[in-house]
Tab-separated table of C-alpha atoms and ligand atoms in Angstrom:
chain	number	residue	atom	x	y	z
A	28	MET	CA	40.586	-69.806	123.680
A	29	GLU	CA	39.089	-66.407	124.235
A	30	THR	CA	36.329	-67.417	126.573
A	31	VAL	CA	38.381	-69.296	129.126
A	32	THR	CA	40.969	-67.613	131.263
A	33	ALA	CA	42.859	-68.160	134.484
A	34	GLU	CA	41.854	-65.781	137.262
A	35	SER	CA	44.394	-64.604	139.810
A	36	PRO	CA	46.882	-67.312	138.884
A	37	GLY	CA	49.556	-65.688	141.012
A	38	ARG	CA	47.758	-65.927	144.358
A	39	SER	CA	48.340	-68.792	146.757
A	40	GLY	CA	46.173	-71.919	146.405
A	41	PRO	CA	44.669	-73.400	143.262
A	42	ALA	CA	43.826	-70.874	140.571
A	43	ALA	CA	40.272	-70.022	139.574
A	44	PHE	CA	39.344	-70.506	135.932
A	45	ARG	CA	36.475	-69.383	133.767
A	46	THR	CA	35.119	-71.898	131.327
A	47	ARG	CA	32.058	-72.557	129.169
A	48	LEU	CA	29.728	-75.495	128.923
A	49	LEU	CA	30.332	-76.972	125.477
A	50	ALA	CA	28.155	-80.078	125.602
A	51	ARG	CA	25.988	-82.204	127.845
A	52	ARG	CA	24.889	-85.760	127.206
A	53	PRO	CA	22.872	-88.218	129.256
A	54	LEU	CA	24.774	-91.235	130.569
A	55	ALA	CA	21.755	-92.826	132.237
A	56	ALA	CA	18.439	-91.617	133.628
A	57	SER	CA	20.225	-90.441	136.761
A	58	ALA	CA	23.563	-89.277	135.372
A	59	PHE	CA	24.972	-86.990	132.714
A	60	GLU	CA	28.283	-85.828	131.310
A	61	LEU	CA	29.400	-82.213	130.974
A	62	SER	CA	32.102	-81.154	128.522
A	63	LEU	CA	33.821	-77.927	129.523
A	64	ALA	CA	36.278	-75.863	127.519
A	65	LYS	CA	39.757	-76.366	128.908
A	66	PRO	CA	41.178	-73.040	130.085
A	67	ALA	CA	44.652	-72.057	128.939
A	68	GLY	CA	47.123	-72.925	131.658
A	69	PHE	CA	44.944	-75.516	133.398
A	70	THR	CA	46.751	-78.804	134.013
A	71	PHE	CA	45.966	-81.752	136.246
A	72	THR	CA	46.928	-85.321	137.063
A	73	PRO	CA	44.367	-88.085	136.341
A	74	GLY	CA	42.313	-88.671	139.488
A	75	GLN	CA	42.212	-85.019	140.502
A	76	ARG	CA	39.060	-82.922	140.673
A	77	VAL	CA	37.762	-79.410	140.175
A	78	ARG	CA	35.460	-77.377	142.404
A	79	VAL	CA	32.676	-75.870	140.329
A	80	HIS	CA	31.217	-72.581	141.595
A	81	HIS	CA	27.773	-71.670	140.329
A	82	ALA	CA	24.712	-69.901	141.729
A	83	GLU	CA	26.402	-69.372	145.101
A	84	ALA	CA	27.140	-73.099	145.479
A	85	ALA	CA	30.460	-74.897	145.147
A	86	ARG	CA	30.812	-78.658	144.634
A	87	ASP	CA	33.676	-80.989	143.778
A	88	TYR	CA	33.687	-83.070	140.593
A	89	SER	CA	36.347	-85.547	139.486
A	90	ILE	CA	37.679	-85.068	135.991
A	91	ALA	CA	36.805	-88.026	133.760
A	92	ALA	CA	39.055	-87.053	130.810
A	93	ALA	CA	42.794	-87.419	130.313
A	94	PRO	CA	45.026	-84.358	130.683
A	95	GLY	CA	45.890	-84.587	126.978
A	96	GLU	CA	42.285	-84.130	125.842
A	97	GLU	CA	41.059	-80.765	124.651
A	98	ILE	CA	38.056	-80.696	126.932
A	99	ILE	CA	37.386	-81.311	130.601
A	100	ARG	CA	34.767	-84.029	131.022
A	101	LEU	CA	32.767	-84.325	134.221
A	102	CYS	CA	30.404	-87.169	135.029
A	103	LEU	CA	27.607	-86.190	137.398
A	104	ARG	CA	24.812	-87.904	139.216
A	105	ARG	CA	21.661	-85.826	139.135
A	106	VAL	CA	20.685	-85.600	142.800
A	107	ALA	CA	16.976	-84.792	142.800
A	108	THR	CA	17.150	-82.765	146.007
A	109	GLY	CA	20.580	-81.383	145.151
A	110	GLY	CA	21.487	-77.735	145.113
A	111	LEU	CA	23.991	-77.790	142.251
A	112	SER	CA	23.833	-81.052	140.300
A	113	ALA	CA	20.189	-80.456	139.331
A	114	ARG	CA	21.081	-76.943	138.134
A	115	LEU	CA	24.030	-78.216	136.110
A	116	ALA	CA	21.656	-80.680	134.459
A	117	GLU	CA	19.667	-77.718	133.122
A	118	ILE	CA	21.988	-74.773	132.443
A	119	PRO	CA	22.154	-73.812	128.774
A	120	LEU	CA	25.044	-74.736	126.520
A	121	GLY	CA	27.490	-71.846	126.336
A	122	ALA	CA	26.871	-70.843	129.962
A	123	GLU	CA	29.908	-69.576	131.803
A	124	LEU	CA	31.123	-71.530	134.813
A	125	VAL	CA	33.936	-70.894	137.253
A	126	PHE	CA	36.011	-73.626	138.828
A	127	THR	CA	39.092	-73.897	141.006
A	128	GLY	CA	41.635	-76.646	140.810
A	129	PRO	CA	43.140	-78.994	140.360
A	130	HIS	CA	42.399	-80.396	143.801
A	131	GLY	CA	43.191	-83.685	145.491
A	132	TYR	CA	45.663	-86.521	145.658
A	133	PHE	CA	43.631	-89.487	144.413
A	134	THR	CA	46.170	-90.290	141.730
A	135	PHE	CA	47.545	-93.584	140.478
A	136	GLN	CA	50.792	-94.789	142.062
A	137	ALA	CA	52.303	-97.670	140.095
A	138	SER	CA	53.550	-100.526	142.272
A	139	ALA	CA	54.327	-104.242	142.110
A	140	ARG	CA	50.900	-105.015	143.606
A	141	PRO	CA	47.896	-105.392	141.287
A	142	ALA	CA	45.590	-102.370	141.356
A	143	VAL	CA	41.913	-102.838	142.200
A	144	PHE	CA	39.749	-99.861	141.222
A	145	ALA	CA	36.374	-99.973	142.986
A	146	ALA	CA	33.687	-97.391	142.239
A	147	THR	CA	30.043	-96.817	142.971
A	148	GLY	CA	28.069	-94.887	140.338
A	149	THR	CA	29.813	-91.725	139.154
A	150	GLY	CA	32.769	-92.710	141.344
A	151	VAL	CA	34.096	-94.307	138.184
A	152	ALA	CA	35.074	-90.824	136.881
A	153	PRO	CA	38.675	-90.689	138.165
A	154	PHE	CA	39.293	-94.204	136.838
A	155	CYS	CA	38.147	-93.043	133.393
A	156	ALA	CA	40.737	-90.274	133.536
A	157	MET	CA	43.439	-92.749	134.530
A	158	ALA	CA	42.432	-95.256	131.822
A	159	ALA	CA	42.197	-92.536	129.165
A	160	ALA	CA	45.677	-91.381	130.172
A	161	GLY	CA	47.119	-94.874	129.635
A	162	VAL	CA	46.823	-96.688	132.959
A	163	SER	CA	45.923	-100.319	132.233
A	164	GLY	CA	45.965	-103.818	133.695
A	165	PHE	CA	43.801	-102.975	136.713
A	166	ILE	CA	40.817	-104.863	138.096
A	167	LEU	CA	37.792	-102.569	137.841
A	168	LEU	CA	34.703	-103.124	139.988
A	169	HIS	CA	31.798	-100.803	139.122
A	170	GLY	CA	28.903	-100.957	141.548
A	171	VAL	CA	25.561	-99.793	140.160
A	172	ALA	CA	21.880	-100.452	140.740
A	173	ALA	CA	21.022	-101.057	137.071
A	174	GLN	CA	22.884	-102.106	133.935
A	175	GLU	CA	22.208	-98.767	132.190
A	176	GLU	CA	24.427	-97.088	134.809
A	177	LEU	CA	27.548	-98.889	133.580
A	178	PHE	CA	28.725	-95.807	131.748
A	179	TYR	CA	32.218	-95.671	130.208
A	180	GLY	CA	32.225	-99.476	130.067
A	181	ASP	CA	33.922	-99.596	126.654
A	182	LEU	CA	36.909	-97.520	127.749
A	183	LEU	CA	37.279	-99.351	131.040
A	184	ARG	CA	36.859	-102.829	129.533
A	185	GLU	CA	39.552	-102.066	126.978
A	186	LYS	CA	42.102	-101.004	129.602
A	187	ALA	CA	41.260	-103.357	132.465
A	188	ALA	CA	42.704	-106.807	133.070
A	189	ALA	CA	39.270	-107.583	134.507
A	190	TYR	CA	36.146	-105.418	134.221
A	191	VAL	CA	33.498	-106.513	136.714
A	192	PRO	CA	30.111	-104.756	136.744
A	193	CYS	CA	28.555	-105.329	140.169
A	194	LEU	CA	24.761	-105.042	139.987
A	195	SER	CA	22.953	-104.580	143.260
A	196	GLY	CA	19.498	-103.890	141.764
A	197	GLY	CA	16.570	-106.290	141.664
A	198	ARG	CA	16.865	-107.690	138.166
A	199	ALA	CA	18.968	-110.714	137.231
A	200	ALA	CA	22.512	-109.816	136.165
A	201	ALA	CA	23.587	-110.369	132.551
A	202	ALA	CA	26.380	-112.778	131.645
A	203	GLY	CA	29.733	-111.442	132.820
A	204	HIS	CA	28.119	-109.273	135.485
A	205	TYR	CA	28.422	-109.968	139.168
A	206	ARG	CA	25.148	-110.026	141.093
A	207	GLY	CA	25.840	-108.125	144.295
A	208	ARG	CA	27.696	-105.163	145.689
A	209	VAL	CA	31.335	-104.282	145.151
A	210	THR	CA	31.992	-105.278	148.741
A	211	ASP	CA	30.310	-108.667	148.206
A	212	TYR	CA	32.705	-109.259	145.326
A	213	LEU	CA	35.719	-108.287	147.444
A	214	ARG	CA	34.559	-110.562	150.252
A	215	ALA	CA	33.686	-113.613	148.172
A	216	GLN	CA	35.429	-113.450	144.793
A	217	LEU	CA	38.711	-111.551	144.799
A	218	PRO	CA	41.584	-114.019	145.251
A	219	ALA	CA	43.701	-113.612	148.390
A	220	GLY	CA	46.748	-111.427	147.951
A	221	ALA	CA	48.144	-107.946	148.473
A	222	TYR	CA	46.645	-105.234	146.268
A	223	ASP	CA	46.571	-101.488	145.870
A	224	PHE	CA	42.908	-100.617	146.363
A	225	TYR	CA	41.561	-97.378	144.908
A	226	LEU	CA	38.061	-96.757	146.265
A	227	CYS	CA	35.793	-93.992	145.023
A	228	GLY	CA	32.165	-93.029	145.590
A	229	ARG	CA	29.808	-93.704	148.494
A	230	GLN	CA	31.325	-93.575	151.934
A	231	GLU	CA	29.607	-96.822	153.025
A	232	MET	CA	31.353	-98.755	150.256
A	233	ILE	CA	34.675	-97.129	151.079
A	234	ARG	CA	34.347	-97.869	154.784
A	235	ASP	CA	33.329	-101.506	154.213
A	236	ALA	CA	35.960	-102.091	151.524
A	237	THR	CA	38.662	-100.613	153.744
A	238	LEU	CA	37.692	-102.983	156.567
A	239	LEU	CA	37.735	-105.897	154.115
A	240	ALA	CA	41.164	-104.898	152.835
A	241	ASP	CA	42.433	-105.019	156.417
A	242	GLU	CA	40.825	-108.375	157.156
A	243	ARG	CA	41.251	-110.310	153.932
A	244	PHE	CA	44.129	-108.721	152.018
A	245	PRO	CA	47.069	-108.097	154.386
A	246	GLY	CA	49.916	-106.071	152.900
A	247	SER	CA	47.541	-104.036	150.726
A	248	LEU	CA	47.388	-100.251	150.428
A	249	VAL	CA	44.105	-98.337	150.298
A	250	PHE	CA	43.588	-94.997	148.556
A	251	SER	CA	40.134	-93.450	148.722
A	252	GLU	CA	38.001	-90.568	147.509
A	253	VAL	CA	34.627	-90.105	149.229
A	254	PHE	CA	31.935	-88.402	147.116
A	255	TYR	CA	29.106	-88.348	149.672
B	13	FAD	C1	36.164	-85.161	146.296
B	13	FAD	C2	34.795	-85.224	145.695
B	13	FAD	C3	34.648	-85.543	144.359
B	13	FAD	C4	33.364	-85.640	143.803
B	13	FAD	N1	33.228	-85.980	142.496
B	13	FAD	C5	31.973	-86.171	141.986
B	13	FAD	C6	31.799	-86.595	140.639
B	13	FAD	O1	32.759	-86.786	139.874
B	13	FAD	N2	30.535	-86.823	140.205
B	13	FAD	C7	29.430	-86.631	141.035
B	13	FAD	O2	28.292	-86.857	140.588
B	13	FAD	N3	29.586	-86.192	142.298
B	13	FAD	C8	30.811	-85.948	142.783
B	13	FAD	N4	30.963	-85.510	144.063
B	13	FAD	C9	29.741	-85.124	144.805
B	13	FAD	C10	29.438	-83.643	144.474
B	13	FAD	O3	30.469	-82.809	144.951
B	13	FAD	C11	28.128	-83.171	145.111
B	13	FAD	O4	28.114	-83.483	146.478
B	13	FAD	C12	26.918	-83.761	144.426
B	13	FAD	O5	26.863	-83.367	143.051
B	13	FAD	C13	25.626	-83.281	145.105
B	13	FAD	O6	25.616	-81.876	145.083
B	13	FAD	P1	24.235	-81.117	145.040
B	13	FAD	O7	24.499	-79.682	145.279
B	13	FAD	O8	23.457	-81.484	143.837
B	13	FAD	O9	23.448	-81.741	146.298
B	13	FAD	P2	23.500	-81.237	147.796
B	13	FAD	O10	22.533	-80.130	147.938
B	13	FAD	O11	24.917	-80.969	148.200
B	13	FAD	O12	23.044	-82.547	148.565
B	13	FAD	C14	21.690	-82.983	148.606
B	13	FAD	C15	21.640	-84.392	149.216
B	13	FAD	O13	22.140	-85.354	148.270
B	13	FAD	C16	23.118	-86.203	148.858
B	13	FAD	N5	24.091	-86.565	147.814
B	13	FAD	C17	25.213	-85.902	147.495
B	13	FAD	N6	25.843	-86.502	146.466
B	13	FAD	C18	25.074	-87.563	146.133
B	13	FAD	C19	25.174	-88.571	145.150
B	13	FAD	N7	26.210	-88.632	144.281
B	13	FAD	N8	24.209	-89.503	145.090
B	13	FAD	C20	23.158	-89.474	145.935
B	13	FAD	N9	23.001	-88.542	146.912
B	13	FAD	C21	23.952	-87.607	147.011
B	13	FAD	C22	23.710	-85.352	149.977
B	13	FAD	O14	24.270	-86.189	150.986
B	13	FAD	C23	22.520	-84.561	150.475
B	13	FAD	O15	21.777	-85.323	151.402
B	13	FAD	C24	32.230	-85.395	144.627
B	13	FAD	C25	32.402	-85.035	145.965
B	13	FAD	C26	33.658	-84.953	146.496
B	13	FAD	C27	33.801	-84.586	147.952
């Protein structure tokens, strides 16, 4: 594609790429999805992220699409006081963006233990990439405040052995939804055993889930990606 090119691909460290914003769609009142043109030569492993540079800010975003897709999908929370996410919620379609990547090691490692994917909010993004790339049979816990924030539920439900929305907000949970936080579910509902835990999103959830894994699920491994 003419508009997207690798910059300085020969230097050390991840290359910088130019891309364009192709589409934006709301996922919920507080979250939206960006579709970026995939630059020639850009490859990644599901679970990795890019660092978007714009207006003198740089922030990390996990890729929510599979490597085989023609676009790069990012799933962002709109942080009201945020320097970059609020700008990315407004920039016009066709705008040029620069990113570096791929970054990170939060990738799926198949093992004999069942995988538990636990996300808060947009922390579900790397699990979407994994599911879209063919990973299946995992237990997926998605912690949100309101039902409308259960974005990508169709994809995740299709690939998961168990898809468990965890609603921490005030309203009663719908059938099939767990009323409480991801960590409440891990403490009270997940059967004893050894698992591979993949934790992504808020650092409080990751800290508490890691402690629970130590206490309740001996022999487990924990992989984590802290967003904020
Ligand atoms: C490895 C990694 C991967 C990430 N992947 C994603 C992703 O896929 N999707 C995504 O939405 N974000 C992701 N983030 C968070 C993202 O990089 C930014 O921090 C976020 O978009 C806020 O940037 P900002 O410039 O808008 O706000 P800032 O100006 O940086 O922060 C303003 C305030 O908002 C708080 N804040 C930051 N993030 C959030 C949040 N998500 N919810 C509520 N408050 C927040 C900050 O602590 C700060 O107090 C990731 C972060 C890391 C480190």
